[in-house]
């Protein structure tokens, strides 16, 4: 897929936008981006584990939606439009007990009214932990 983002991605700006949100609370940090993808890491620790000591599926979904929604909003003029989650699914492939997982969102479809993003979450060895697909709706921006 050719370049989909409106301008070069600033990792610092993405991380700044995440301050004082669920993203920051879970320790999600944007780390890299390309022409049609963005990556972030998330620790597997007390904030993101379920009671049985493994990565909570909901935390994986938060990472996936964070990546896909952030990527989608890099494709639009956010003074006019924003991308919001319409549907997300996730398949949890492998249990993860510790360390850090890395998610990467890649564009599948970037249209005028919808986007589809594929998100892969991998462990530190590059083994698949979760795969997710996110559909975004492109809606008019409403400012307070």
JSON list of C-alpha atoms in Angstrom, two decimals:
[
{"chain": "A", "resi": 1, "resn": "UNK", "atom": "CA", "xyz": [0.00, 0.00, 0.00]},
{"chain": "A", "resi": 2, "resn": "UNK", "atom": "CA", "xyz": [1.38, 3.46, -0.83]},
{"chain": "A", "resi": 3, "resn": "UNK", "atom": "CA", "xyz": [1.87, 6.13, 1.82]},
{"chain": "A", "resi": 4, "resn": "UNK", "atom": "CA", "xyz": [-1.42, 6.73, 3.63]},
{"chain": "A", "resi": 5, "resn": "UNK", "atom": "CA", "xyz": [-0.48, 9.26, 6.31]},
{"chain": "A", "resi": 6, "resn": "UNK", "atom": "CA", "xyz": [-1.01, 12.96, 5.57]},
{"chain": "A", "resi": 7, "resn": "UNK", "atom": "CA", "xyz": [2.47, 13.89, 6.77]},
{"chain": "A", "resi": 8, "resn": "UNK", "atom": "CA", "xyz": [5.48, 12.22, 8.34]},
{"chain": "A", "resi": 9, "resn": "UNK", "atom": "CA", "xyz": [4.58, 10.63, 11.67]},
{"chain": "A", "resi": 10, "resn": "UNK", "atom": "CA", "xyz": [5.96, 12.20, 14.83]},
{"chain": "A", "resi": 11, "resn": "UNK", "atom": "CA", "xyz": [6.37, 9.50, 17.47]},
{"chain": "A", "resi": 12, "resn": "UNK", "atom": "CA", "xyz": [6.87, 12.24, 20.08]},
{"chain": "A", "resi": 13, "resn": "UNK", "atom": "CA", "xyz": [3.55, 13.85, 19.12]},
{"chain": "A", "resi": 14, "resn": "UNK", "atom": "CA", "xyz": [1.70, 10.52, 19.36]},
{"chain": "A", "resi": 15, "resn": "UNK", "atom": "CA", "xyz": [3.14, 9.89, 22.81]},
{"chain": "A", "resi": 16, "resn": "UNK", "atom": "CA", "xyz": [2.33, 13.45, 23.92]},
{"chain": "A", "resi": 17, "resn": "UNK", "atom": "CA", "xyz": [-1.29, 13.01, 22.79]},
{"chain": "A", "resi": 18, "resn": "UNK", "atom": "CA", "xyz": [-1.48, 9.86, 24.96]},
{"chain": "A", "resi": 19, "resn": "UNK", "atom": "CA", "xyz": [-0.62, 11.63, 28.21]},
{"chain": "A", "resi": 20, "resn": "UNK", "atom": "CA", "xyz": [-3.23, 11.43, 30.97]},
{"chain": "A", "resi": 21, "resn": "UNK", "atom": "CA", "xyz": [-5.23, 8.76, 29.13]},
{"chain": "A", "resi": 22, "resn": "UNK", "atom": "CA", "xyz": [-5.79, 5.01, 29.39]},
{"chain": "A", "resi": 23, "resn": "UNK", "atom": "CA", "xyz": [-2.95, 4.66, 26.90]},
{"chain": "A", "resi": 24, "resn": "UNK", "atom": "CA", "xyz": [-0.43, 6.16, 29.30]},
{"chain": "A", "resi": 25, "resn": "UNK", "atom": "CA", "xyz": [-1.94, 4.33, 32.29]},
{"chain": "A", "resi": 26, "resn": "UNK", "atom": "CA", "xyz": [-1.31, 0.96, 30.62]},
{"chain": "A", "resi": 27, "resn": "UNK", "atom": "CA", "xyz": [2.25, 1.92, 29.70]},
{"chain": "A", "resi": 28, "resn": "UNK", "atom": "CA", "xyz": [1.65, 1.93, 25.94]},
{"chain": "A", "resi": 29, "resn": "UNK", "atom": "CA", "xyz": [4.43, 3.80, 24.12]},
{"chain": "A", "resi": 30, "resn": "UNK", "atom": "CA", "xyz": [4.54, 4.53, 20.40]},
{"chain": "A", "resi": 31, "resn": "UNK", "atom": "CA", "xyz": [7.91, 3.46, 19.04]},
{"chain": "A", "resi": 32, "resn": "UNK", "atom": "CA", "xyz": [8.02, 3.54, 15.22]},
{"chain": "A", "resi": 33, "resn": "UNK", "atom": "CA", "xyz": [6.07, 4.28, 12.04]},
{"chain": "A", "resi": 34, "resn": "UNK", "atom": "CA", "xyz": [6.36, 3.84, 8.30]},
{"chain": "A", "resi": 35, "resn": "UNK", "atom": "CA", "xyz": [4.33, 4.91, 5.27]},
{"chain": "A", "resi": 36, "resn": "UNK", "atom": "CA", "xyz": [1.28, 2.80, 6.20]},
{"chain": "A", "resi": 37, "resn": "UNK", "atom": "CA", "xyz": [2.00, 1.39, 9.66]},
{"chain": "A", "resi": 38, "resn": "UNK", "atom": "CA", "xyz": [2.61, 2.41, 13.27]},
{"chain": "A", "resi": 39, "resn": "UNK", "atom": "CA", "xyz": [3.99, 0.41, 16.21]},
{"chain": "A", "resi": 40, "resn": "UNK", "atom": "CA", "xyz": [3.81, 0.64, 19.99]},
{"chain": "A", "resi": 41, "resn": "UNK", "atom": "CA", "xyz": [4.91, -1.41, 22.98]},
{"chain": "A", "resi": 42, "resn": "UNK", "atom": "CA", "xyz": [3.01, -2.38, 26.11]},
{"chain": "A", "resi": 43, "resn": "UNK", "atom": "CA", "xyz": [4.40, -4.00, 29.25]},
{"chain": "A", "resi": 44, "resn": "UNK", "atom": "CA", "xyz": [2.91, -7.22, 30.55]},
{"chain": "A", "resi": 45, "resn": "UNK", "atom": "CA", "xyz": [2.71, -6.31, 34.24]},
{"chain": "A", "resi": 46, "resn": "UNK", "atom": "CA", "xyz": [0.19, -5.76, 37.03]},
{"chain": "A", "resi": 47, "resn": "UNK", "atom": "CA", "xyz": [-1.65, -3.15, 34.92]},
{"chain": "A", "resi": 48, "resn": "UNK", "atom": "CA", "xyz": [-2.19, -5.47, 31.97]},
{"chain": "A", "resi": 49, "resn": "UNK", "atom": "CA", "xyz": [-2.44, -9.00, 33.44]},
{"chain": "A", "resi": 50, "resn": "UNK", "atom": "CA", "xyz": [-5.63, -10.82, 34.35]},
{"chain": "A", "resi": 51, "resn": "UNK", "atom": "CA", "xyz": [-5.98, -12.64, 37.71]},
{"chain": "A", "resi": 52, "resn": "UNK", "atom": "CA", "xyz": [-4.35, -15.84, 36.39]},
{"chain": "A", "resi": 53, "resn": "UNK", "atom": "CA", "xyz": [-1.10, -14.05, 35.62]},
{"chain": "A", "resi": 54, "resn": "UNK", "atom": "CA", "xyz": [-1.31, -13.74, 31.84]},
{"chain": "A", "resi": 55, "resn": "UNK", "atom": "CA", "xyz": [-1.85, -10.78, 29.54]},
{"chain": "A", "resi": 56, "resn": "UNK", "atom": "CA", "xyz": [-5.50, -9.72, 29.73]},
{"chain": "A", "resi": 57, "resn": "UNK", "atom": "CA", "xyz": [-7.26, -10.00, 26.38]},
{"chain": "A", "resi": 58, "resn": "UNK", "atom": "CA", "xyz": [-8.85, -6.62, 27.00]},
{"chain": "A", "resi": 59, "resn": "UNK", "atom": "CA", "xyz": [-5.41, -5.04, 27.35]},
{"chain": "A", "resi": 60, "resn": "UNK", "atom": "CA", "xyz": [-4.46, -6.52, 23.96]},
{"chain": "A", "resi": 61, "resn": "UNK", "atom": "CA", "xyz": [-7.63, -5.01, 22.50]},
{"chain": "A", "resi": 62, "resn": "UNK", "atom": "CA", "xyz": [-6.78, -1.61, 24.03]},
{"chain": "A", "resi": 63, "resn": "UNK", "atom": "CA", "xyz": [-3.34, -1.79, 22.38]},
{"chain": "A", "resi": 64, "resn": "UNK", "atom": "CA", "xyz": [-4.90, -2.81, 19.05]},
{"chain": "A", "resi": 65, "resn": "UNK", "atom": "CA", "xyz": [-7.55, -0.06, 19.11]},
{"chain": "A", "resi": 66, "resn": "UNK", "atom": "CA", "xyz": [-4.98, 2.51, 20.21]},
{"chain": "A", "resi": 67, "resn": "UNK", "atom": "CA", "xyz": [-2.74, 1.65, 17.28]},
{"chain": "A", "resi": 68, "resn": "UNK", "atom": "CA", "xyz": [-5.48, 1.45, 14.66]},
{"chain": "A", "resi": 69, "resn": "UNK", "atom": "CA", "xyz": [-7.34, 4.57, 15.78]},
{"chain": "A", "resi": 70, "resn": "UNK", "atom": "CA", "xyz": [-4.15, 6.59, 16.06]},
{"chain": "A", "resi": 71, "resn": "UNK", "atom": "CA", "xyz": [-3.05, 5.43, 12.61]},
{"chain": "A", "resi": 72, "resn": "UNK", "atom": "CA", "xyz": [-6.45, 6.25, 11.13]},
{"chain": "A", "resi": 73, "resn": "UNK", "atom": "CA", "xyz": [-6.35, 9.76, 12.53]},
{"chain": "A", "resi": 74, "resn": "UNK", "atom": "CA", "xyz": [-2.95, 10.27, 10.89]},
{"chain": "A", "resi": 75, "resn": "UNK", "atom": "CA", "xyz": [-4.73, 9.82, 7.55]},
{"chain": "A", "resi": 76, "resn": "UNK", "atom": "CA", "xyz": [-7.32, 12.57, 7.96]},
{"chain": "A", "resi": 77, "resn": "UNK", "atom": "CA", "xyz": [-7.40, 16.31, 8.65]},
{"chain": "A", "resi": 78, "resn": "UNK", "atom": "CA", "xyz": [-8.47, 16.12, 12.31]},
{"chain": "A", "resi": 79, "resn": "UNK", "atom": "CA", "xyz": [-9.71, 19.70, 12.22]},
{"chain": "A", "resi": 80, "resn": "UNK", "atom": "CA", "xyz": [-12.42, 18.43, 9.85]},
{"chain": "A", "resi": 81, "resn": "UNK", "atom": "CA", "xyz": [-12.77, 14.67, 10.51]},
{"chain": "A", "resi": 82, "resn": "UNK", "atom": "CA", "xyz": [-11.82, 12.06, 13.08]},
{"chain": "A", "resi": 83, "resn": "UNK", "atom": "CA", "xyz": [-11.62, 8.28, 12.96]},
{"chain": "A", "resi": 84, "resn": "UNK", "atom": "CA", "xyz": [-13.49, 6.37, 15.65]},
{"chain": "A", "resi": 85, "resn": "UNK", "atom": "CA", "xyz": [-13.80, 2.66, 16.30]},
{"chain": "A", "resi": 86, "resn": "UNK", "atom": "CA", "xyz": [-16.75, 0.99, 14.61]},
{"chain": "A", "resi": 87, "resn": "UNK", "atom": "CA", "xyz": [-15.87, -2.68, 15.14]},
{"chain": "A", "resi": 88, "resn": "UNK", "atom": "CA", "xyz": [-12.91, -4.62, 16.51]},
{"chain": "A", "resi": 89, "resn": "UNK", "atom": "CA", "xyz": [-12.17, -8.30, 16.80]},
{"chain": "A", "resi": 90, "resn": "UNK", "atom": "CA", "xyz": [-9.25, -10.09, 18.35]},
{"chain": "A", "resi": 91, "resn": "UNK", "atom": "CA", "xyz": [-7.91, -13.62, 18.33]},
{"chain": "A", "resi": 92, "resn": "UNK", "atom": "CA", "xyz": [-5.72, -14.37, 21.32]},
{"chain": "A", "resi": 93, "resn": "UNK", "atom": "CA", "xyz": [-3.12, -16.85, 20.06]},
{"chain": "A", "resi": 94, "resn": "UNK", "atom": "CA", "xyz": [-0.52, -17.23, 22.80]},
{"chain": "A", "resi": 95, "resn": "UNK", "atom": "CA", "xyz": [-0.47, -16.54, 26.55]},
{"chain": "A", "resi": 96, "resn": "UNK", "atom": "CA", "xyz": [2.05, -13.96, 27.67]},
{"chain": "A", "resi": 97, "resn": "UNK", "atom": "CA", "xyz": [3.17, -13.80, 31.31]},
{"chain": "A", "resi": 98, "resn": "UNK", "atom": "CA", "xyz": [5.72, -11.00, 31.32]},
{"chain": "A", "resi": 99, "resn": "UNK", "atom": "CA", "xyz": [8.02, -8.82, 29.32]},
{"chain": "A", "resi": 100, "resn": "UNK", "atom": "CA", "xyz": [6.80, -6.47, 26.64]},
{"chain": "A", "resi": 101, "resn": "UNK", "atom": "CA", "xyz": [4.54, -6.97, 23.65]},
{"chain": "A", "resi": 102, "resn": "UNK", "atom": "CA", "xyz": [4.77, -4.94, 20.47]},
{"chain": "A", "resi": 103, "resn": "UNK", "atom": "CA", "xyz": [1.77, -4.14, 18.30]},
{"chain": "A", "resi": 104, "resn": "UNK", "atom": "CA", "xyz": [1.89, -3.00, 14.70]},
{"chain": "A", "resi": 105, "resn": "UNK", "atom": "CA", "xyz": [-1.10, -1.61, 12.83]},
{"chain": "A", "resi": 106, "resn": "UNK", "atom": "CA", "xyz": [-1.03, -1.76, 9.02]},
{"chain": "A", "resi": 107, "resn": "UNK", "atom": "CA", "xyz": [-3.54, -0.22, 6.67]},
{"chain": "A", "resi": 108, "resn": "UNK", "atom": "CA", "xyz": [-5.78, -2.65, 4.79]},
{"chain": "A", "resi": 109, "resn": "UNK", "atom": "CA", "xyz": [-8.23, -0.05, 3.45]},
{"chain": "A", "resi": 110, "resn": "UNK", "atom": "CA", "xyz": [-8.22, 3.73, 3.83]},
{"chain": "A", "resi": 111, "resn": "UNK", "atom": "CA", "xyz": [-11.39, 5.15, 2.34]},
{"chain": "A", "resi": 112, "resn": "UNK", "atom": "CA", "xyz": [-13.39, 8.36, 2.65]},
{"chain": "A", "resi": 113, "resn": "UNK", "atom": "CA", "xyz": [-15.89, 6.97, 5.18]},
{"chain": "A", "resi": 114, "resn": "UNK", "atom": "CA", "xyz": [-14.24, 3.85, 6.61]},
{"chain": "A", "resi": 115, "resn": "UNK", "atom": "CA", "xyz": [-10.79, 2.46, 7.31]},
{"chain": "A", "resi": 116, "resn": "UNK", "atom": "CA", "xyz": [-9.73, -1.11, 8.05]},
{"chain": "A", "resi": 117, "resn": "UNK", "atom": "CA", "xyz": [-6.52, -1.79, 10.01]},
{"chain": "A", "resi": 118, "resn": "UNK", "atom": "CA", "xyz": [-4.80, -5.11, 10.70]},
{"chain": "A", "resi": 119, "resn": "UNK", "atom": "CA", "xyz": [-3.00, -5.22, 14.05]},
{"chain": "A", "resi": 120, "resn": "UNK", "atom": "CA", "xyz": [-0.45, -7.89, 15.04]},
{"chain": "A", "resi": 121, "resn": "UNK", "atom": "CA", "xyz": [0.74, -8.11, 18.62]},
{"chain": "A", "resi": 122, "resn": "UNK", "atom": "CA", "xyz": [3.95, -10.07, 19.14]},
{"chain": "A", "resi": 123, "resn": "UNK", "atom": "CA", "xyz": [6.16, -11.03, 22.07]},
{"chain": "A", "resi": 124, "resn": "UNK", "atom": "CA", "xyz": [9.83, -10.10, 22.38]},
{"chain": "A", "resi": 125, "resn": "UNK", "atom": "CA", "xyz": [10.80, -13.15, 20.27]},
{"chain": "A", "resi": 126, "resn": "UNK", "atom": "CA", "xyz": [8.47, -12.09, 17.45]},
{"chain": "A", "resi": 127, "resn": "UNK", "atom": "CA", "xyz": [5.89, -14.81, 18.21]},
{"chain": "A", "resi": 128, "resn": "UNK", "atom": "CA", "xyz": [2.27, -13.89, 17.56]},
{"chain": "A", "resi": 129, "resn": "UNK", "atom": "CA", "xyz": [0.32, -13.20, 20.77]},
{"chain": "A", "resi": 130, "resn": "UNK", "atom": "CA", "xyz": [-2.83, -11.62, 19.29]},
{"chain": "A", "resi": 131, "resn": "UNK", "atom": "CA", "xyz": [-4.16, -10.66, 15.89]},
{"chain": "A", "resi": 132, "resn": "UNK", "atom": "CA", "xyz": [-6.86, -8.05, 15.54]},
{"chain": "A", "resi": 133, "resn": "UNK", "atom": "CA", "xyz": [-8.83, -6.25, 12.86]},
{"chain": "A", "resi": 134, "resn": "UNK", "atom": "CA", "xyz": [-10.26, -2.78, 13.45]},
{"chain": "A", "resi": 135, "resn": "UNK", "atom": "CA", "xyz": [-12.83, -0.96, 11.35]},
{"chain": "A", "resi": 136, "resn": "UNK", "atom": "CA", "xyz": [-12.99, 2.79, 11.81]},
{"chain": "A", "resi": 137, "resn": "UNK", "atom": "CA", "xyz": [-15.70, 5.23, 10.85]},
{"chain": "A", "resi": 138, "resn": "UNK", "atom": "CA", "xyz": [-14.56, 8.60, 9.51]},
{"chain": "A", "resi": 139, "resn": "UNK", "atom": "CA", "xyz": [-16.91, 11.18, 11.02]},
{"chain": "A", "resi": 140, "resn": "UNK", "atom": "CA", "xyz": [-17.05, 14.98, 11.21]},
{"chain": "A", "resi": 141, "resn": "UNK", "atom": "CA", "xyz": [-14.90, 16.45, 13.96]},
{"chain": "A", "resi": 142, "resn": "UNK", "atom": "CA", "xyz": [-16.90, 17.89, 16.82]},
{"chain": "A", "resi": 143, "resn": "UNK", "atom": "CA", "xyz": [-14.97, 20.26, 19.04]},
{"chain": "A", "resi": 144, "resn": "UNK", "atom": "CA", "xyz": [-16.16, 21.34, 22.50]}
]
